[in-house]
């Protein structure tokens, strides 16, 4: 073919000089050119010269097919977002077909065409596809994308492919990180993304950005289970409420239930008056103090003794409780509840109130390796909280966050608050009452 010998394709003539050779066209053959086919005699017949007067001129065509990456087909897509079609338009030798016109049509779950129709687009130089926008009929959980290549006659045959694309319209996040920290602490931020109304639809293999106080701090990709992880160190000046969020990259819409609040404490400041003076010539200020004010102090001490007995019982009771400023936390809880972010509200109740009470009274923080159930056991065994109060509260927290994070209603929220109230009483001596 074209002057190149292919000795593996051969035959022996019969008594009539006829032969049949089944020649396989090489994959690398250029289908856009004509090709000259000839045969040669390879054995010695005693004849010195053969005139090759005849040859065939042939044109070849190729088969095309859509090579779609099934791995990424499991990746759910955002309605009204942009879809990168995962695959190539290939020749039958598996090489990409460049610069070919592809027609595409979106269909709903009933396989009806959606408006408006897509504009045709060309394949890239390697046969891959471009981004196309996903429509939204506000109903379908799955859309179908029909891809059609009409071919390039007479060189390339056409092909067609139907791709199913799972949709989500909003997301929620189950956070797994601390509720408080100090300036300079390095924390691990973990979370898992789901479709807002479908806990079985994880947002996997998706580019997201992590934000702190609405400024981007990281761009990462969720894994096959929709999980993400990132380490962050609190810089100087970050004391107070730090709002962490997660958003779909390259899409500006604000999603619900995707923020987590971490309260950051500032480092103690040592005042100049607390720094000692080693100058030997400096007089001791306490000498005058003891000479003049000791009699006064003795008198004050006598008066205080009288009050000690009066306040003894009260002091004993107060030693068993802890004070935790709640005004801002209650406001945050109300905001989460009023905006129907009930999962976040319950997570906030556990992490920013319950765990903060433990930290304030016992100086203990939840470790990254500890689960919610571990905290329940520690609360009973180490802190002597009543198991009849702790276990029902923690079990409901687990049930809501892990078993049915997207099915809770307002009554479930208030039921959990009722379970928390006696625990709060053990810490503070007051009942936990919400006036909203």
mmCIF file of C-alpha atoms in Angstrom, residues 6-353:
data_model
loop_
_atom_site.group_PDB
_atom_site.id
_atom_site.type_symbol
_atom_site.label_atom_id
_atom_site.label_comp_id
_atom_site.label_asym_id
_atom_site.label_seq_id
_atom_site.Cartn_x
_atom_site.Cartn_y
_atom_site.Cartn_z
ATOM 1 C CA UNK A 6 3.088 -5.841 4.141
ATOM 2 C CA UNK A 7 4.480 -9.413 3.806
ATOM 3 C CA UNK A 8 2.159 -10.809 6.466
ATOM 4 C CA UNK A 9 -0.721 -10.419 4.029
ATOM 5 C CA UNK A 10 -0.123 -12.969 1.255
ATOM 6 C CA UNK A 11 -1.650 -15.813 -0.749
ATOM 7 C CA UNK A 12 -0.669 -18.408 -3.377
ATOM 8 C CA UNK A 13 -2.283 -18.339 -6.788
ATOM 9 C CA UNK A 14 -4.454 -21.278 -7.816
ATOM 10 C CA UNK A 15 -4.336 -23.157 -11.145
ATOM 11 C CA UNK A 16 -6.045 -20.221 -12.793
ATOM 12 C CA UNK A 17 -3.586 -17.661 -11.368
ATOM 13 C CA UNK A 18 -6.199 -16.260 -8.999
ATOM 14 C CA UNK A 19 -5.484 -15.215 -5.415
ATOM 15 C CA UNK A 20 -7.357 -13.724 -2.452
ATOM 16 C CA UNK A 21 -5.604 -11.601 0.199
ATOM 17 C CA UNK A 22 -7.557 -10.362 3.212
ATOM 18 C CA UNK A 23 -5.789 -7.101 3.898
ATOM 19 C CA UNK A 24 -6.445 -5.286 7.204
ATOM 20 C CA UNK A 25 -6.230 -1.535 6.891
ATOM 21 C CA UNK A 26 -3.822 -0.148 9.527
ATOM 22 C CA UNK A 27 -5.363 2.104 12.167
ATOM 23 C CA UNK A 28 -2.865 4.860 11.430
ATOM 24 C CA UNK A 29 -3.955 5.154 7.791
ATOM 25 C CA UNK A 30 -4.858 8.686 6.754
ATOM 26 C CA UNK A 31 -8.542 8.553 5.864
ATOM 27 C CA UNK A 32 -8.437 11.900 4.073
ATOM 28 C CA UNK A 33 -6.117 10.661 1.248
ATOM 29 C CA UNK A 34 -6.465 8.152 -1.585
ATOM 30 C CA UNK A 35 -4.308 5.047 -1.256
ATOM 31 C CA UNK A 36 -2.688 2.882 -3.972
ATOM 32 C CA UNK A 37 -2.979 -0.897 -3.498
ATOM 33 C CA UNK A 38 -0.623 -3.273 -5.394
ATOM 34 C CA UNK A 39 0.634 -6.891 -5.148
ATOM 35 C CA UNK A 40 4.105 -8.292 -5.768
ATOM 36 C CA UNK A 41 5.299 -11.780 -6.738
ATOM 37 C CA UNK A 42 7.746 -12.939 -4.088
ATOM 38 C CA UNK A 43 8.980 -16.371 -5.295
ATOM 39 C CA UNK A 44 11.350 -17.144 -8.192
ATOM 40 C CA UNK A 45 9.391 -18.194 -11.274
ATOM 41 C CA UNK A 46 12.255 -17.909 -13.775
ATOM 42 C CA UNK A 47 10.734 -14.813 -15.304
ATOM 43 C CA UNK A 48 13.032 -11.813 -15.243
ATOM 44 C CA UNK A 49 10.508 -8.953 -15.472
ATOM 45 C CA UNK A 50 6.968 -8.346 -14.323
ATOM 46 C CA UNK A 51 5.070 -5.316 -15.482
ATOM 47 C CA UNK A 52 2.760 -4.012 -12.696
ATOM 48 C CA UNK A 53 0.212 -2.475 -15.015
ATOM 49 C CA UNK A 54 -2.722 -2.614 -12.636
ATOM 50 C CA UNK A 55 -3.395 -1.264 -9.133
ATOM 51 C CA UNK A 56 -6.362 -0.210 -7.064
ATOM 52 C CA UNK A 57 -6.959 3.286 -5.748
ATOM 53 C CA UNK A 58 -9.023 3.100 -2.557
ATOM 54 C CA UNK A 59 -10.562 5.568 -0.121
ATOM 55 C CA UNK A 60 -11.015 4.546 3.509
ATOM 56 C CA UNK A 61 -13.401 5.740 6.210
ATOM 57 C CA UNK A 62 -13.249 5.469 9.986
ATOM 58 C CA UNK A 63 -15.739 4.714 12.729
ATOM 59 C CA UNK A 64 -16.227 7.269 15.510
ATOM 60 C CA UNK A 65 -17.430 6.732 19.067
ATOM 61 C CA UNK A 66 -17.970 8.723 22.247
ATOM 62 C CA UNK A 67 -15.533 7.628 24.949
ATOM 63 C CA UNK A 68 -17.200 8.897 28.151
ATOM 64 C CA UNK A 69 -15.471 8.540 31.524
ATOM 65 C CA UNK A 70 -17.916 6.510 33.616
ATOM 66 C CA UNK A 71 -15.999 7.302 36.808
ATOM 67 C CA UNK A 72 -16.938 10.964 36.629
ATOM 68 C CA UNK A 73 -20.492 10.214 35.575
ATOM 69 C CA UNK A 74 -21.174 9.606 39.268
ATOM 70 C CA UNK A 75 -20.270 13.208 39.981
ATOM 71 C CA UNK A 76 -23.545 15.135 40.595
ATOM 72 C CA UNK A 77 -23.853 18.501 38.904
ATOM 73 C CA UNK A 78 -25.242 21.846 39.981
ATOM 74 C CA UNK A 79 -28.415 22.872 38.167
ATOM 75 C CA UNK A 80 -27.747 26.023 36.100
ATOM 76 C CA UNK A 81 -24.037 25.403 36.535
ATOM 77 C CA UNK A 82 -21.534 24.421 33.844
ATOM 78 C CA UNK A 83 -20.897 20.794 32.960
ATOM 79 C CA UNK A 84 -17.544 19.584 31.702
ATOM 80 C CA UNK A 85 -18.406 16.543 29.562
ATOM 81 C CA UNK A 86 -15.945 13.887 30.799
ATOM 82 C CA UNK A 87 -14.593 12.153 27.713
ATOM 83 C CA UNK A 88 -13.583 12.295 24.058
ATOM 84 C CA UNK A 89 -14.850 11.806 20.538
ATOM 85 C CA UNK A 90 -12.505 9.097 19.246
ATOM 86 C CA UNK A 91 -11.613 7.269 16.081
ATOM 87 C CA UNK A 92 -11.849 3.497 16.338
ATOM 88 C CA UNK A 93 -8.080 3.483 16.960
ATOM 89 C CA UNK A 94 -8.813 5.354 20.231
ATOM 90 C CA UNK A 95 -7.209 8.626 19.138
ATOM 91 C CA UNK A 96 -9.210 11.827 19.509
ATOM 92 C CA UNK A 97 -11.028 13.420 16.575
ATOM 93 C CA UNK A 98 -10.302 17.171 16.618
ATOM 94 C CA UNK A 99 -12.432 20.097 15.485
ATOM 95 C CA UNK A 100 -15.659 18.207 14.804
ATOM 96 C CA UNK A 101 -19.132 19.686 15.297
ATOM 97 C CA UNK A 102 -21.103 18.153 18.177
ATOM 98 C CA UNK A 103 -24.824 18.728 18.642
ATOM 99 C CA UNK A 104 -26.267 18.356 22.137
ATOM 100 C CA UNK A 105 -29.751 18.301 23.603
ATOM 101 C CA UNK A 106 -30.833 18.250 27.257
ATOM 102 C CA UNK A 107 -33.786 16.036 28.181
ATOM 103 C CA UNK A 108 -35.772 15.793 31.413
ATOM 104 C CA UNK A 109 -36.566 12.613 33.336
ATOM 105 C CA UNK A 110 -39.356 11.828 30.847
ATOM 106 C CA UNK A 111 -36.847 12.187 27.989
ATOM 107 C CA UNK A 112 -38.595 15.332 26.713
ATOM 108 C CA UNK A 113 -36.357 18.009 25.192
ATOM 109 C CA UNK A 114 -35.674 21.079 27.331
ATOM 110 C CA UNK A 115 -35.596 24.631 26.038
ATOM 111 C CA UNK A 116 -33.661 26.521 24.960
ATOM 112 C CA UNK A 117 -31.706 24.204 22.627
ATOM 113 C CA UNK A 118 -27.931 24.101 22.983
ATOM 114 C CA UNK A 119 -25.682 25.685 20.412
ATOM 115 C CA UNK A 120 -23.433 23.229 18.523
ATOM 116 C CA UNK A 121 -19.790 23.191 19.601
ATOM 117 C CA UNK A 122 -16.519 21.828 18.215
ATOM 118 C CA UNK A 123 -14.322 19.226 19.848
ATOM 119 C CA UNK A 124 -10.961 20.398 21.138
ATOM 120 C CA UNK A 125 -7.664 19.554 19.443
ATOM 121 C CA UNK A 126 -7.444 16.279 21.399
ATOM 122 C CA UNK A 127 -11.069 15.304 20.791
ATOM 123 C CA UNK A 128 -12.261 16.396 24.239
ATOM 124 C CA UNK A 129 -15.345 18.508 24.848
ATOM 125 C CA UNK A 130 -16.099 21.990 26.104
ATOM 126 C CA UNK A 131 -18.150 23.189 29.066
ATOM 127 C CA UNK A 132 -21.872 23.502 28.448
ATOM 128 C CA UNK A 133 -24.498 25.024 30.727
ATOM 129 C CA UNK A 134 -26.966 22.811 32.566
ATOM 130 C CA UNK A 135 -30.624 23.907 32.443
ATOM 131 C CA UNK A 136 -33.055 23.531 35.329
ATOM 132 C CA UNK A 137 -36.700 22.555 35.122
ATOM 133 C CA UNK A 138 -36.941 22.787 38.958
ATOM 134 C CA UNK A 139 -38.308 19.235 39.048
ATOM 135 C CA UNK A 140 -35.970 16.622 37.594
ATOM 136 C CA UNK A 141 -33.428 14.878 39.783
ATOM 137 C CA UNK A 142 -31.700 13.513 36.685
ATOM 138 C CA UNK A 143 -31.217 15.121 33.283
ATOM 139 C CA UNK A 144 -30.084 13.371 30.122
ATOM 140 C CA UNK A 145 -27.597 14.867 27.691
ATOM 141 C CA UNK A 146 -27.899 13.562 24.136
ATOM 142 C CA UNK A 147 -24.663 13.997 22.163
ATOM 143 C CA UNK A 148 -24.736 13.592 18.378
ATOM 144 C CA UNK A 149 -21.888 13.556 15.878
ATOM 145 C CA UNK A 150 -23.226 13.455 12.322
ATOM 146 C CA UNK A 151 -19.898 12.322 10.955
ATOM 147 C CA UNK A 152 -17.740 13.749 8.222
ATOM 148 C CA UNK A 153 -18.779 11.895 5.090
ATOM 149 C CA UNK A 154 -17.220 10.041 3.448
ATOM 150 C CA UNK A 155 -14.353 9.903 5.920
ATOM 151 C CA UNK A 156 -15.893 9.411 9.378
ATOM 152 C CA UNK A 157 -19.093 7.678 10.341
ATOM 153 C CA UNK A 158 -21.393 9.402 12.837
ATOM 154 C CA UNK A 159 -22.232 8.315 16.388
ATOM 155 C CA UNK A 160 -24.534 9.157 19.261
ATOM 156 C CA UNK A 161 -24.408 8.939 23.080
ATOM 157 C CA UNK A 162 -26.899 9.558 25.899
ATOM 158 C CA UNK A 163 -25.430 10.627 29.257
ATOM 159 C CA UNK A 164 -27.356 10.730 32.527
ATOM 160 C CA UNK A 165 -26.480 13.610 34.867
ATOM 161 C CA UNK A 166 -27.646 13.708 38.489
ATOM 162 C CA UNK A 167 -28.637 17.167 39.735
ATOM 163 C CA UNK A 168 -28.548 19.127 42.971
ATOM 164 C CA UNK A 169 -29.796 22.664 43.528
ATOM 165 C CA UNK A 170 -28.454 23.441 46.986
ATOM 166 C CA UNK A 171 -25.997 21.893 49.404
ATOM 167 C CA UNK A 172 -25.522 21.350 53.097
ATOM 168 C CA UNK A 173 -22.426 20.466 55.077
ATOM 169 C CA UNK A 174 -21.911 18.254 58.116
ATOM 170 C CA UNK A 175 -18.915 19.804 59.868
ATOM 171 C CA UNK A 176 -16.439 17.810 61.935
ATOM 172 C CA UNK A 177 -14.191 20.315 63.660
ATOM 173 C CA UNK A 178 -13.795 22.270 66.900
ATOM 174 C CA UNK A 179 -16.143 24.942 68.206
ATOM 175 C CA UNK A 180 -13.468 27.054 69.910
ATOM 176 C CA UNK A 181 -9.739 27.703 69.721
ATOM 177 C CA UNK A 182 -7.019 30.158 70.731
ATOM 178 C CA UNK A 183 -4.992 32.495 68.544
ATOM 179 C CA UNK A 184 -2.058 30.533 67.143
ATOM 180 C CA UNK A 185 -3.864 27.185 67.279
ATOM 181 C CA UNK A 186 -3.766 24.977 64.191
ATOM 182 C CA UNK A 187 -7.028 23.139 63.632
ATOM 183 C CA UNK A 188 -8.162 20.519 61.135
ATOM 184 C CA UNK A 189 -11.320 21.478 59.284
ATOM 185 C CA UNK A 190 -13.300 18.482 58.085
ATOM 186 C CA UNK A 191 -16.707 18.260 56.491
ATOM 187 C CA UNK A 192 -18.943 16.310 54.157
ATOM 188 C CA UNK A 193 -21.157 17.826 51.471
ATOM 189 C CA UNK A 194 -24.602 16.554 50.497
ATOM 190 C CA UNK A 195 -27.408 17.684 48.266
ATOM 191 C CA UNK A 196 -29.693 19.784 50.452
ATOM 192 C CA UNK A 197 -32.785 17.585 50.118
ATOM 193 C CA UNK A 198 -31.131 14.236 49.443
ATOM 194 C CA UNK A 199 -28.733 12.848 52.034
ATOM 195 C CA UNK A 200 -27.847 9.962 49.711
ATOM 196 C CA UNK A 201 -26.439 12.311 47.081
ATOM 197 C CA UNK A 202 -22.922 13.264 48.163
ATOM 198 C CA UNK A 203 -21.216 16.121 46.344
ATOM 199 C CA UNK A 204 -18.124 14.194 45.267
ATOM 200 C CA UNK A 205 -15.202 15.052 42.978
ATOM 201 C CA UNK A 206 -16.272 18.697 43.149
ATOM 202 C CA UNK A 207 -14.049 21.777 43.374
ATOM 203 C CA UNK A 208 -14.972 23.882 46.410
ATOM 204 C CA UNK A 209 -13.516 26.864 48.193
ATOM 205 C CA UNK A 210 -13.163 27.188 51.961
ATOM 206 C CA UNK A 211 -13.832 30.664 53.354
ATOM 207 C CA UNK A 212 -13.179 32.369 56.671
ATOM 208 C CA UNK A 213 -15.284 35.432 57.373
ATOM 209 C CA UNK A 214 -16.320 35.281 53.692
ATOM 210 C CA UNK A 215 -12.735 35.472 52.355
ATOM 211 C CA UNK A 216 -11.324 32.448 50.504
ATOM 212 C CA UNK A 217 -8.572 30.591 52.389
ATOM 213 C CA UNK A 218 -8.335 27.400 50.305
ATOM 214 C CA UNK A 219 -9.454 25.731 47.082
ATOM 215 C CA UNK A 220 -9.812 21.967 47.381
ATOM 216 C CA UNK A 221 -11.682 19.035 45.808
ATOM 217 C CA UNK A 222 -14.055 16.709 47.623
ATOM 218 C CA UNK A 223 -13.273 12.993 47.541
ATOM 219 C CA UNK A 224 -15.485 10.124 46.357
ATOM 220 C CA UNK A 225 -17.619 10.422 49.514
ATOM 221 C CA UNK A 226 -18.000 14.202 49.404
ATOM 222 C CA UNK A 227 -15.460 14.746 52.212
ATOM 223 C CA UNK A 228 -12.965 17.588 52.420
ATOM 224 C CA UNK A 229 -10.151 18.355 54.867
ATOM 225 C CA UNK A 230 -7.966 21.416 55.454
ATOM 226 C CA UNK A 231 -5.592 22.636 58.190
ATOM 227 C CA UNK A 232 -5.784 26.252 59.333
ATOM 228 C CA UNK A 233 -3.798 28.320 61.856
ATOM 229 C CA UNK A 234 -5.539 31.261 63.530
ATOM 230 C CA UNK A 235 -3.446 34.408 62.952
ATOM 231 C CA UNK A 236 -3.039 37.404 65.223
ATOM 232 C CA UNK A 237 -6.166 39.527 65.233
ATOM 233 C CA UNK A 238 -8.570 36.646 64.675
ATOM 234 C CA UNK A 239 -10.142 36.649 68.144
ATOM 235 C CA UNK A 240 -13.912 36.521 68.347
ATOM 236 C CA UNK A 241 -16.372 34.795 66.020
ATOM 237 C CA UNK A 242 -14.774 33.176 62.978
ATOM 238 C CA UNK A 243 -17.308 32.088 60.372
ATOM 239 C CA UNK A 244 -16.056 29.254 58.184
ATOM 240 C CA UNK A 245 -17.928 28.387 55.021
ATOM 241 C CA UNK A 246 -17.738 26.108 52.007
ATOM 242 C CA UNK A 247 -18.955 27.054 48.536
ATOM 243 C CA UNK A 248 -18.970 25.487 45.103
ATOM 244 C CA UNK A 249 -16.037 26.924 43.160
ATOM 245 C CA UNK A 250 -16.770 29.269 40.256
ATOM 246 C CA UNK A 251 -20.353 29.766 41.334
ATOM 247 C CA UNK A 252 -21.376 32.832 43.305
ATOM 248 C CA UNK A 253 -24.749 31.668 44.638
ATOM 249 C CA UNK A 254 -24.994 31.631 48.446
ATOM 250 C CA UNK A 255 -25.909 28.149 49.647
ATOM 251 C CA UNK A 256 -27.705 27.346 52.883
ATOM 252 C CA UNK A 257 -26.360 25.270 55.760
ATOM 253 C CA UNK A 258 -22.708 25.564 54.807
ATOM 254 C CA UNK A 259 -21.180 27.680 57.592
ATOM 255 C CA UNK A 260 -19.590 26.820 60.915
ATOM 256 C CA UNK A 261 -18.699 29.267 63.699
ATOM 257 C CA UNK A 262 -15.520 28.898 65.775
ATOM 258 C CA UNK A 263 -14.981 31.195 68.749
ATOM 259 C CA UNK A 264 -11.334 32.237 69.070
ATOM 260 C CA UNK A 265 -9.889 33.502 72.368
ATOM 261 C CA UNK A 266 -7.125 36.103 72.361
ATOM 262 C CA UNK A 267 -3.810 35.539 74.135
ATOM 263 C CA UNK A 268 -3.442 37.241 77.568
ATOM 264 C CA UNK A 269 -1.678 40.613 77.516
ATOM 265 C CA UNK A 270 0.952 41.329 80.202
ATOM 266 C CA UNK A 271 0.770 44.936 81.349
ATOM 267 C CA UNK A 272 3.836 47.036 82.017
ATOM 268 C CA UNK A 273 2.950 47.247 85.707
ATOM 269 C CA UNK A 274 3.379 43.482 86.032
ATOM 270 C CA UNK A 275 7.014 43.587 84.949
ATOM 271 C CA UNK A 276 9.441 43.639 87.895
ATOM 272 C CA UNK A 277 12.190 46.286 88.488
ATOM 273 C CA UNK A 278 15.643 45.027 89.478
ATOM 274 C CA UNK A 279 17.066 48.484 90.331
ATOM 275 C CA UNK A 280 18.541 48.205 93.862
ATOM 276 C CA UNK A 281 18.102 51.957 94.456
ATOM 277 C CA UNK A 282 14.341 51.710 94.090
ATOM 278 C CA UNK A 283 12.485 51.878 97.401
ATOM 279 C CA UNK A 284 10.130 49.062 98.339
ATOM 280 C CA UNK A 285 6.570 50.345 97.989
ATOM 281 C CA UNK A 286 5.196 47.696 100.342
ATOM 282 C CA UNK A 287 7.063 49.056 103.390
ATOM 283 C CA UNK A 288 4.804 52.101 103.641
ATOM 284 C CA UNK A 289 1.789 49.982 102.818
ATOM 285 C CA UNK A 290 2.322 47.600 105.756
ATOM 286 C CA UNK A 291 3.060 50.402 108.241
ATOM 287 C CA UNK A 292 0.015 52.504 107.406
ATOM 288 C CA UNK A 293 -2.660 50.157 106.223
ATOM 289 C CA UNK A 294 -2.182 46.984 108.292
ATOM 290 C CA UNK A 295 -4.576 48.216 111.023
ATOM 291 C CA UNK A 296 -7.152 49.080 108.387
ATOM 292 C CA UNK A 297 -6.779 45.679 106.781
ATOM 293 C CA UNK A 298 -7.282 43.956 110.128
ATOM 294 C CA UNK A 299 -10.554 45.844 110.571
ATOM 295 C CA UNK A 300 -11.739 44.950 107.102
ATOM 296 C CA UNK A 301 -10.831 41.309 107.694
ATOM 297 C CA UNK A 302 -12.986 41.255 110.816
ATOM 298 C CA UNK A 303 -15.957 42.535 108.847
ATOM 299 C CA UNK A 304 -15.361 39.983 106.109
ATOM 300 C CA UNK A 305 -15.401 37.148 108.628
ATOM 301 C CA UNK A 306 -18.973 38.062 109.434
ATOM 302 C CA UNK A 307 -19.976 37.792 105.790
ATOM 303 C CA UNK A 308 -18.112 34.538 105.217
ATOM 304 C CA UNK A 309 -20.573 32.528 107.236
ATOM 305 C CA UNK A 310 -23.552 34.202 105.541
ATOM 306 C CA UNK A 311 -22.294 33.422 102.041
ATOM 307 C CA UNK A 312 -20.799 30.030 102.829
ATOM 308 C CA UNK A 313 -23.708 27.976 101.518
ATOM 309 C CA UNK A 314 -24.135 30.139 98.463
ATOM 310 C CA UNK A 315 -20.421 29.924 97.658
ATOM 311 C CA UNK A 316 -20.528 26.175 98.030
ATOM 312 C CA UNK A 317 -23.387 25.929 95.546
ATOM 313 C CA UNK A 318 -21.774 28.329 93.103
ATOM 314 C CA UNK A 319 -18.567 26.301 93.159
ATOM 315 C CA UNK A 320 -20.473 23.558 91.378
ATOM 316 C CA UNK A 321 -21.569 25.730 88.456
ATOM 317 C CA UNK A 322 -19.887 27.709 85.721
ATOM 318 C CA UNK A 323 -20.746 31.006 84.060
ATOM 319 C CA UNK A 324 -20.673 31.238 80.261
ATOM 320 C CA UNK A 325 -21.734 34.390 78.355
ATOM 321 C CA UNK A 326 -24.659 33.259 76.244
ATOM 322 C CA UNK A 327 -26.094 36.402 74.690
ATOM 323 C CA UNK A 328 -24.161 36.164 71.399
ATOM 324 C CA UNK A 329 -24.515 32.406 71.239
ATOM 325 C CA UNK A 330 -28.290 32.599 71.679
ATOM 326 C CA UNK A 331 -28.410 35.194 68.881
ATOM 327 C CA UNK A 332 -26.447 32.876 66.598
ATOM 328 C CA UNK A 333 -28.694 29.957 67.514
ATOM 329 C CA UNK A 334 -31.782 32.039 66.725
ATOM 330 C CA UNK A 335 -30.358 33.126 63.357
ATOM 331 C CA UNK A 336 -29.657 29.537 62.367
ATOM 332 C CA UNK A 337 -33.105 28.406 63.486
ATOM 333 C CA UNK A 338 -34.987 31.307 61.855
ATOM 334 C CA UNK A 339 -33.205 30.718 58.532
ATOM 335 C CA UNK A 340 -34.269 27.054 58.656
ATOM 336 C CA UNK A 341 -30.697 25.869 59.059
ATOM 337 C CA UNK A 342 -31.790 23.425 61.748
ATOM 338 C CA UNK A 343 -28.910 20.978 61.284
ATOM 339 C CA UNK A 344 -26.425 23.800 61.786
ATOM 340 C CA UNK A 345 -28.376 25.066 64.804
ATOM 341 C CA UNK A 346 -28.173 21.660 66.478
ATOM 342 C CA UNK A 347 -24.487 21.341 65.623
ATOM 343 C CA UNK A 348 -23.943 24.833 67.056
ATOM 344 C CA UNK A 349 -25.812 23.902 70.271
ATOM 345 C CA UNK A 350 -23.471 20.964 70.754
ATOM 346 C CA UNK A 351 -20.166 22.516 69.690
ATOM 347 C CA UNK A 352 -20.469 26.153 70.739
ATOM 348 C CA UNK A 353 -22.523 25.761 73.908
#
